[in-house]
C-alpha cells in the first residue's frame, strides 16, 4: 500500500507497506434447530470447510445444500463421528464446522469407492497417486470406518506417498458399529475413502499421536489369524478367552471391546502398537480388529486409566508444539472412541489438556473416531488406535 509522507524540511516521499495475509479460520458448532444461524456467523470466504457430523444429525443434506449455495467454490471434507469436538466442547447430535480461508495454499479433494475390485490397499494407493504432485506438502485422509482394513489402507498410502506426511482418521458411528459415512462436497458417501491434498511451501504442518493405556493380564501368542481376524491365542478360541477376561462387560460386546483394546508386538523385541476391536463373530469364535493381527505376534489386553489418557493427550500437544515459532491457526484432534467411553463425562478434560498447551488463540476442531492415521517415528503414515492424534495447520 503506497503511503504519502512529508518530513520537517518539506520534502515529500512515498514508501510501501506490505500487506501480508495468512489463513483465516472460523470454527462453530451447529445443532439441528439453529444450524442456519450458526452458518450465518461465518465471516470469511472459505476455500475449505471441514465437517465432523453426528450420525444422528438428521438434516445433513439440508446443511450441505446450504453450504453449496453459499460457498460453491469451497471444498467440503468430512465424516461421521462418535462425538464432535468444537473448541474444548465435546457434543453429540451436532456438526463441528470449520471454515478455512487459505491465502497461499492450494487444495485438491479426491475419493475412491471400496468394492470387490478395490480393496483397502488399492484404495490407499489410488488416493496417493491422484494427489501426488511435486509441491504436495501434506495429505489428510478420512475413510469409512467399518468396511476398511486400516493397516492395508495405510500400506497403500505409503506405497504411493513414501515421502509425504499423512494424517486423518476412520469415520465412526457412535457405539453402534452399523454405518459410517464420509462427506465430499455436497455428497454423503458410504464405503469410500477421501484424500485431501495441501500444496505449496507456505503451509506449516505438525502432528503427534499419544495413547495412555495400561496393560493387564499375561502376554499371549497369536496362533491363528487371517489379516485383521483373530481366531486363536495360545491355541484356544479367542472369543471365549476374551469374554472370560472381560467378565460382565462381555455382555455388551462389541461396543464394550472399545474399553479393552490390545497391544501387539510382532516379535519379543518389537515395540508394541495398540489395536482396537471392531467386531466379533460368534459363529467362528473370532475377534475382528481394525488392523492386521499377524500369526506369531504377541498380544496383551489393555484397559483405560483416566489420568494416563488425559496425560497422553497433553503429551501429544507438547510434542506437536515443540519448537514452533509461528502461531498455530488450526488444531485438528482425532481421538479414538474408546478413550471417550473410558473418560465419560471427563472427555472434555483431554481437550482442555491440549488447549492448555497450545494456547487460547488457535481454533480447535475434531472428532472421536474408529482409528487414527499419523506419522510414527521414521514412518510418515501409520495406523493408530486409542490415541489422541493431533494435526496443526498454519500458513507463513
Short mmCIF file of C-alpha atoms in Angstrom, two decimals:
data_model
loop_
_atom_site.label_atom_id
_atom_site.label_comp_id
_atom_site.label_asym_id
_atom_site.label_seq_id
_atom_site.Cartn_x
_atom_site.Cartn_y
_atom_site.Cartn_z
CA UNK A 1 0.00 0.00 0.00
CA UNK A 2 1.60 3.39 -1.01
CA UNK A 3 1.85 5.84 1.89
CA UNK A 4 2.44 9.61 1.40
CA UNK A 5 4.62 11.37 3.98
CA UNK A 6 6.34 14.73 4.46
CA UNK A 7 9.40 15.48 6.59
CA UNK A 8 10.20 18.66 8.54
CA UNK A 9 12.09 20.21 5.62
CA UNK A 10 9.12 19.88 3.33
CA UNK A 11 10.45 17.01 1.22
CA UNK A 12 7.74 14.58 0.16
CA UNK A 13 8.26 10.90 -0.47
CA UNK A 14 6.36 7.64 -0.85
CA UNK A 15 7.04 4.32 0.75
CA UNK A 16 5.28 0.99 0.51
CA UNK A 17 3.86 -1.07 3.36
CA UNK A 18 3.45 -4.77 2.59
CA UNK A 19 0.09 -6.28 3.42
CA UNK A 20 0.52 -9.91 4.48
CA UNK A 21 -2.39 -12.31 4.52
CA UNK A 22 -2.44 -15.64 6.30
CA UNK A 23 -5.03 -18.37 6.58
CA UNK A 24 -8.21 -17.45 8.41
CA UNK A 25 -10.35 -19.87 10.40
CA UNK A 26 -13.91 -19.74 11.72
CA UNK A 27 -14.97 -22.62 13.96
CA UNK A 28 -18.59 -23.22 15.01
CA UNK A 29 -20.84 -25.94 16.38
CA UNK A 30 -24.19 -26.48 14.66
CA UNK A 31 -27.27 -28.06 16.19
CA UNK A 32 -30.31 -29.28 14.31
CA UNK A 33 -32.63 -26.47 15.43
CA UNK A 34 -30.43 -23.42 14.82
CA UNK A 35 -27.84 -24.63 12.31
CA UNK A 36 -28.65 -21.84 9.83
CA UNK A 37 -27.98 -19.19 12.49
CA UNK A 38 -24.61 -20.77 13.17
CA UNK A 39 -23.68 -20.73 9.49
CA UNK A 40 -24.60 -17.05 9.28
CA UNK A 41 -21.74 -16.29 11.67
CA UNK A 42 -19.09 -17.35 9.14
CA UNK A 43 -17.19 -14.14 8.40
CA UNK A 44 -14.69 -15.31 5.78
CA UNK A 45 -14.73 -16.68 2.22
CA UNK A 46 -13.55 -20.26 2.83
CA UNK A 47 -11.93 -22.47 0.23
CA UNK A 48 -12.17 -25.45 2.60
CA UNK A 49 -14.90 -26.48 5.02
CA UNK A 50 -14.33 -29.39 7.41
CA UNK A 51 -17.47 -31.09 8.73
CA UNK A 52 -17.45 -33.64 11.54
CA UNK A 53 -21.03 -34.85 11.79
CA UNK A 54 -23.02 -36.90 14.27
CA UNK A 55 -24.65 -39.95 12.62
CA UNK A 56 -27.82 -38.79 14.41
CA UNK A 57 -27.83 -35.38 12.70
CA UNK A 58 -30.92 -35.98 10.58
CA UNK A 59 -30.81 -33.00 8.23
CA UNK A 60 -27.24 -33.16 6.98
CA UNK A 61 -28.46 -32.94 3.37
CA UNK A 62 -30.06 -29.55 4.12
CA UNK A 63 -26.83 -28.27 5.61
CA UNK A 64 -24.76 -29.47 2.66
CA UNK A 65 -27.16 -27.83 0.19
CA UNK A 66 -26.93 -24.55 2.08
CA UNK A 67 -23.13 -24.70 2.13
CA UNK A 68 -23.00 -25.40 -1.60
CA UNK A 69 -25.34 -22.49 -2.39
CA UNK A 70 -23.39 -20.02 -0.24
CA UNK A 71 -19.85 -21.29 -0.94
CA UNK A 72 -19.95 -23.08 -4.33
CA UNK A 73 -16.16 -22.92 -4.75
CA UNK A 74 -15.28 -24.33 -1.32
CA UNK A 75 -14.20 -27.94 -0.90
CA UNK A 76 -16.19 -29.77 1.78
CA UNK A 77 -14.36 -32.57 3.61
CA UNK A 78 -15.82 -34.55 6.49
CA UNK A 79 -17.17 -37.71 8.07
CA UNK A 80 -19.44 -39.25 10.70
CA UNK A 81 -18.27 -39.41 14.30
CA UNK A 82 -18.58 -40.86 17.79
CA UNK A 83 -18.58 -37.32 19.19
CA UNK A 84 -17.89 -33.89 17.74
CA UNK A 85 -15.14 -31.59 19.04
CA UNK A 86 -15.60 -27.81 18.80
CA UNK A 87 -13.15 -25.65 20.71
CA UNK A 88 -12.97 -27.50 24.07
CA UNK A 89 -16.50 -28.90 23.92
CA UNK A 90 -17.48 -32.49 23.09
CA UNK A 91 -21.05 -32.91 21.86
CA UNK A 92 -23.42 -35.39 20.20
CA UNK A 93 -26.12 -34.82 17.58
CA UNK A 94 -24.21 -31.81 16.25
CA UNK A 95 -21.84 -30.72 13.49
CA UNK A 96 -18.39 -29.32 14.13
CA UNK A 97 -17.94 -26.95 11.17
CA UNK A 98 -14.59 -25.35 10.44
CA UNK A 99 -14.38 -22.80 7.63
CA UNK A 100 -10.82 -22.15 6.40
CA UNK A 101 -9.61 -19.48 4.02
CA UNK A 102 -6.10 -20.29 2.81
CA UNK A 103 -4.11 -17.46 1.27
CA UNK A 104 -1.12 -19.28 -0.22
CA UNK A 105 -2.05 -22.98 -0.10
CA UNK A 106 -3.87 -24.81 -2.89
CA UNK A 107 -6.06 -27.87 -2.32
CA UNK A 108 -7.30 -30.98 -4.09
CA UNK A 109 -10.01 -33.38 -2.87
CA UNK A 110 -10.32 -36.92 -4.29
CA UNK A 111 -12.26 -40.07 -3.42
CA UNK A 112 -12.11 -43.81 -4.06
CA UNK A 113 -15.02 -46.22 -3.71
CA UNK A 114 -14.36 -49.51 -1.91
CA UNK A 115 -15.74 -52.55 -3.75
CA UNK A 116 -14.88 -56.11 -4.76
CA UNK A 117 -12.19 -54.86 -7.15
CA UNK A 118 -10.77 -52.08 -4.97
CA UNK A 119 -9.64 -53.27 -1.55
CA UNK A 120 -8.23 -51.12 1.24
CA UNK A 121 -4.65 -51.23 -0.03
CA UNK A 122 -5.60 -50.32 -3.59
CA UNK A 123 -7.80 -47.51 -2.30
CA UNK A 124 -4.88 -46.01 -0.40
CA UNK A 125 -2.58 -46.34 -3.38
CA UNK A 126 -5.10 -44.70 -5.72
CA UNK A 127 -5.66 -41.82 -3.31
CA UNK A 128 -1.92 -41.22 -3.18
CA UNK A 129 -1.45 -41.43 -6.94
CA UNK A 130 -4.31 -39.00 -7.60
CA UNK A 131 -2.93 -36.44 -5.16
CA UNK A 132 0.79 -36.61 -5.85
CA UNK A 133 2.49 -33.56 -7.38
CA UNK A 134 5.95 -32.10 -6.84
CA UNK A 135 4.62 -29.41 -4.50
CA UNK A 136 2.40 -31.72 -2.40
CA UNK A 137 3.06 -30.78 1.24
CA UNK A 138 0.63 -32.91 3.26
CA UNK A 139 -2.37 -35.23 2.92
CA UNK A 140 -5.36 -35.68 5.19
CA UNK A 141 -7.42 -38.87 4.83
CA UNK A 142 -10.93 -39.67 6.06
CA UNK A 143 -12.28 -43.17 5.47
CA UNK A 144 -15.29 -45.37 6.01
CA UNK A 145 -14.72 -46.80 9.47
CA UNK A 146 -16.27 -50.27 9.07
CA UNK A 147 -15.67 -51.56 5.53
CA UNK A 148 -11.94 -50.93 5.68
CA UNK A 149 -8.73 -52.58 6.79
CA UNK A 150 -6.92 -49.59 8.23
CA UNK A 151 -3.49 -51.19 8.10
CA UNK A 152 -3.90 -52.06 4.42
CA UNK A 153 -5.17 -48.55 3.67
CA UNK A 154 -2.06 -47.09 5.26
CA UNK A 155 0.15 -49.55 3.38
CA UNK A 156 -1.33 -48.38 0.08
CA UNK A 157 -0.90 -44.73 1.01
CA UNK A 158 2.75 -45.27 1.95
CA UNK A 159 3.49 -47.08 -1.31
CA UNK A 160 2.23 -44.10 -3.33
CA UNK A 161 3.42 -41.33 -0.99
CA UNK A 162 6.62 -42.58 0.68
CA UNK A 163 7.92 -39.07 1.40
CA UNK A 164 4.66 -37.25 2.22
CA UNK A 165 3.17 -36.94 5.71
CA UNK A 166 -0.39 -38.27 6.09
CA UNK A 167 -2.83 -37.71 8.95
CA UNK A 168 -6.53 -38.43 9.37
CA UNK A 169 -8.93 -40.96 10.76
CA UNK A 170 -11.65 -43.55 10.30
CA UNK A 171 -15.26 -42.38 10.41
CA UNK A 172 -17.36 -43.53 13.36
CA UNK A 173 -20.95 -44.37 14.25
CA UNK A 174 -21.03 -43.73 17.98
CA UNK A 175 -21.04 -47.07 19.80
CA UNK A 176 -23.30 -48.75 17.23
CA UNK A 177 -20.82 -50.04 14.60
CA UNK A 178 -23.57 -50.16 11.97
CA UNK A 179 -22.95 -47.48 9.33
CA UNK A 180 -20.35 -44.78 8.79
CA UNK A 181 -20.02 -42.18 6.05
CA UNK A 182 -17.71 -39.56 4.62
CA UNK A 183 -18.63 -36.21 3.07
CA UNK A 184 -17.25 -34.97 -0.23
CA UNK A 185 -18.60 -31.55 -1.17
CA UNK A 186 -22.40 -31.96 -1.25
CA UNK A 187 -22.36 -35.78 -1.17
CA UNK A 188 -22.73 -38.20 1.75
CA UNK A 189 -20.85 -41.36 0.74
CA UNK A 190 -20.53 -44.85 2.21
CA UNK A 191 -17.72 -47.37 1.60
CA UNK A 192 -15.49 -44.53 0.42
CA UNK A 193 -12.05 -43.12 1.21
CA UNK A 194 -11.32 -39.39 0.86
CA UNK A 195 -7.95 -37.76 0.36
CA UNK A 196 -7.28 -34.03 0.73
CA UNK A 197 -4.01 -32.71 -0.65
CA UNK A 198 -2.34 -29.50 0.56
CA UNK A 199 0.10 -27.90 -1.90
CA UNK A 200 2.79 -25.23 -1.56
CA UNK A 201 5.69 -24.24 0.65
CA UNK A 202 3.80 -21.77 2.84
CA UNK A 203 1.86 -24.35 4.84
CA UNK A 204 3.25 -25.42 8.21
CA UNK A 205 2.04 -28.85 9.33
CA UNK A 206 2.85 -30.62 12.58
CA UNK A 207 1.48 -33.81 14.07
CA UNK A 208 1.69 -36.11 17.06
CA UNK A 209 -0.06 -39.19 18.43
CA UNK A 210 -0.05 -40.48 22.02
CA UNK A 211 -2.01 -43.09 23.98
CA UNK A 212 -2.05 -43.68 27.73
CA UNK A 213 -3.39 -47.23 28.23
CA UNK A 214 -2.36 -49.83 30.83
CA UNK A 215 -1.71 -53.47 30.03
CA UNK A 216 -3.15 -56.23 32.21
CA UNK A 217 -3.01 -60.00 32.18
CA UNK A 218 -0.31 -62.06 30.53
CA UNK A 219 1.04 -61.71 27.01
CA UNK A 220 -0.27 -64.46 24.71
CA UNK A 221 0.88 -65.90 21.39
CA UNK A 222 -1.27 -65.42 18.29
CA UNK A 223 -1.58 -68.97 16.96
CA UNK A 224 -4.27 -68.48 14.31
CA UNK A 225 -5.28 -65.36 12.41
CA UNK A 226 -6.05 -64.09 8.93
CA UNK A 227 -5.32 -60.45 8.22
CA UNK A 228 -7.44 -58.50 10.75
CA UNK A 229 -9.40 -61.51 12.05
CA UNK A 230 -8.05 -63.23 15.16
CA UNK A 231 -9.13 -66.84 15.79
CA UNK A 232 -6.83 -68.32 18.44
CA UNK A 233 -4.48 -67.29 21.23
CA UNK A 234 -2.21 -69.96 22.68
CA UNK A 235 -4.18 -72.50 20.62
CA UNK A 236 -7.53 -71.58 22.22
CA UNK A 237 -10.60 -69.87 20.67
CA UNK A 238 -10.05 -66.17 21.27
CA UNK A 239 -13.66 -65.01 21.70
CA UNK A 240 -14.29 -67.23 24.73
CA UNK A 241 -10.98 -66.20 26.25
CA UNK A 242 -11.74 -62.52 25.64
CA UNK A 243 -15.19 -62.83 27.21
CA UNK A 244 -13.74 -64.55 30.26
CA UNK A 245 -11.27 -61.71 30.74
CA UNK A 246 -13.96 -59.04 30.33
CA UNK A 247 -16.40 -60.60 32.80
CA UNK A 248 -19.72 -58.71 32.91
CA UNK A 249 -18.50 -56.27 30.25
CA UNK A 250 -18.65 -59.14 27.74
CA UNK A 251 -22.44 -58.82 27.68
CA UNK A 252 -22.10 -55.53 25.80
CA UNK A 253 -19.74 -56.70 23.06
CA UNK A 254 -18.69 -55.47 20.57
CA UNK A 255 -19.09 -51.91 21.93
CA UNK A 256 -17.56 -52.80 25.31
CA UNK A 257 -14.50 -54.03 23.43
CA UNK A 258 -13.62 -50.38 22.90
CA UNK A 259 -12.80 -50.24 26.61
CA UNK A 260 -10.33 -53.12 26.24
CA UNK A 261 -8.01 -52.72 23.25
CA UNK A 262 -4.98 -54.94 22.78
CA UNK A 263 -1.28 -54.31 22.38
CA UNK A 264 0.50 -56.21 19.61
CA UNK A 265 4.20 -56.97 19.22
CA UNK A 266 5.29 -58.73 16.05
CA UNK A 267 8.30 -60.11 17.95
CA UNK A 268 9.61 -60.18 21.51
CA UNK A 269 11.94 -57.26 20.77
CA UNK A 270 9.48 -55.18 18.73
CA UNK A 271 7.71 -52.09 20.04
CA UNK A 272 4.04 -52.68 20.86
CA UNK A 273 1.22 -50.98 18.95
CA UNK A 274 -2.37 -50.64 20.17
CA UNK A 275 -5.23 -52.13 18.18
CA UNK A 276 -8.96 -51.66 18.76
CA UNK A 277 -11.78 -54.18 18.40
CA UNK A 278 -14.27 -53.50 15.60
CA UNK A 279 -16.46 -56.62 15.74
CA UNK A 280 -16.98 -60.21 16.88
CA UNK A 281 -18.13 -63.40 15.13
CA UNK A 282 -19.96 -65.86 17.37
CA UNK A 283 -20.06 -68.50 14.62
CA UNK A 284 -16.30 -68.98 14.39
CA UNK A 285 -15.46 -67.50 17.81
CA UNK A 286 -13.25 -64.79 16.31
CA UNK A 287 -12.44 -61.17 17.04
CA UNK A 288 -12.29 -58.59 14.25
CA UNK A 289 -9.85 -55.70 14.57
CA UNK A 290 -9.25 -52.51 12.64
CA UNK A 291 -5.82 -53.70 11.54
CA UNK A 292 -3.96 -56.93 10.82
CA UNK A 293 -3.03 -59.28 13.68
CA UNK A 294 -0.12 -61.41 12.36
CA UNK A 295 0.31 -65.03 13.40
CA UNK A 296 3.33 -65.42 15.65
CA UNK A 297 2.88 -61.99 17.21
CA UNK A 298 2.30 -61.37 20.90
CA UNK A 299 -0.95 -59.92 22.25
CA UNK A 300 -1.86 -58.44 25.60
CA UNK A 301 -5.14 -56.96 26.79
CA UNK A 302 -5.25 -53.30 27.84
CA UNK A 303 -7.56 -51.10 29.87
CA UNK A 304 -8.05 -47.39 30.30
CA UNK A 305 -6.70 -45.20 33.06
CA UNK A 306 -8.37 -41.78 33.18
CA UNK A 307 -5.32 -39.88 34.41
CA UNK A 308 -2.99 -41.55 31.92
CA UNK A 309 -5.35 -40.90 28.98
CA UNK A 310 -5.52 -37.20 29.82
CA UNK A 311 -1.75 -37.11 30.28
CA UNK A 312 -1.39 -38.82 26.90
CA UNK A 313 -3.40 -36.03 25.26
CA UNK A 314 -1.24 -33.43 27.00
CA UNK A 315 1.95 -35.16 25.86
CA UNK A 316 0.66 -35.25 22.29
CA UNK A 317 0.06 -31.49 22.43
CA UNK A 318 3.51 -30.85 23.89
CA UNK A 319 5.10 -32.95 21.17
CA UNK A 320 3.26 -31.18 18.35
CA UNK A 321 4.02 -27.68 19.63
CA UNK A 322 7.72 -28.07 20.48
CA UNK A 323 9.95 -25.73 18.53
CA UNK A 324 7.10 -23.92 16.77
CA UNK A 325 7.75 -20.24 16.16
CA UNK A 326 4.61 -19.34 14.22
CA UNK A 327 1.08 -19.11 15.58
CA UNK A 328 -0.96 -22.27 15.14
CA UNK A 329 -4.13 -21.29 13.29
CA UNK A 330 -5.97 -24.63 13.38
CA UNK A 331 -5.71 -27.74 15.56
CA UNK A 332 -7.45 -30.90 14.32
CA UNK A 333 -7.98 -33.50 17.05
CA UNK A 334 -8.84 -37.11 16.20
CA UNK A 335 -9.30 -39.17 19.35
CA UNK A 336 -10.45 -42.78 19.46
CA UNK A 337 -13.98 -43.59 20.63
CA UNK A 338 -12.58 -45.96 23.25
CA UNK A 339 -10.96 -43.03 25.02
CA UNK A 340 -14.29 -41.24 25.22
CA UNK A 341 -16.01 -44.33 26.66
CA UNK A 342 -13.39 -44.57 29.39
CA UNK A 343 -13.31 -40.83 30.14
CA UNK A 344 -17.14 -40.48 30.01
CA UNK A 345 -18.08 -37.05 31.39
CA UNK A 346 -14.37 -36.23 31.66
CA UNK A 347 -13.85 -36.43 27.88
CA UNK A 348 -13.50 -32.66 27.67
CA UNK A 349 -10.60 -32.88 30.11
CA UNK A 350 -8.36 -34.29 27.37
CA UNK A 351 -9.40 -31.45 25.05
CA UNK A 352 -8.66 -28.95 27.83
CA UNK A 353 -5.25 -30.56 28.27
CA UNK A 354 -4.49 -29.84 24.62
CA UNK A 355 -5.83 -26.27 24.85
CA UNK A 356 -3.68 -25.53 27.90
CA UNK A 357 -0.57 -26.46 25.92
CA UNK A 358 -1.48 -24.99 22.53
CA UNK A 359 -2.83 -21.69 23.89
CA UNK A 360 -6.05 -19.73 23.53
CA UNK A 361 -5.64 -18.25 20.05
CA UNK A 362 -5.76 -21.45 17.98
CA UNK A 363 -9.07 -22.80 16.69
CA UNK A 364 -9.78 -26.43 17.69
CA UNK A 365 -11.91 -28.92 15.77
CA UNK A 366 -12.07 -32.70 15.57
CA UNK A 367 -13.98 -35.87 16.28
CA UNK A 368 -13.96 -39.23 18.05
CA UNK A 369 -13.04 -41.96 15.58
CA UNK A 370 -12.70 -45.68 14.92
CA UNK A 371 -8.98 -45.26 14.23
CA UNK A 372 -6.35 -42.59 13.66
CA UNK A 373 -3.70 -42.05 10.99
CA UNK A 374 -0.47 -40.16 11.67
CA UNK A 375 3.30 -40.45 11.28
CA UNK A 376 5.19 -42.56 13.81
CA UNK A 377 8.95 -42.48 14.31
CA UNK A 378 10.55 -42.69 10.85
CA UNK A 379 7.31 -43.59 9.05
CA UNK A 380 5.26 -40.70 7.62
CA UNK A 381 1.99 -42.66 7.74
CA UNK A 382 0.83 -45.26 10.27
CA UNK A 383 -2.44 -46.56 11.69
CA UNK A 384 -3.14 -45.92 15.37
CA UNK A 385 -5.89 -46.96 17.75
CA UNK A 386 -6.91 -45.48 21.10
CA UNK A 387 -4.71 -42.39 20.69
CA UNK A 388 -5.12 -38.64 20.75
CA UNK A 389 -3.81 -37.69 17.32
CA UNK A 390 -3.18 -34.01 16.62
CA UNK A 391 -2.59 -32.19 13.34
CA UNK A 392 -1.80 -28.47 13.36
CA UNK A 393 -2.06 -26.20 10.31
CA UNK A 394 -0.85 -22.64 9.76
CA UNK A 395 0.48 -20.52 6.91
CA UNK A 396 3.66 -18.48 6.84
#
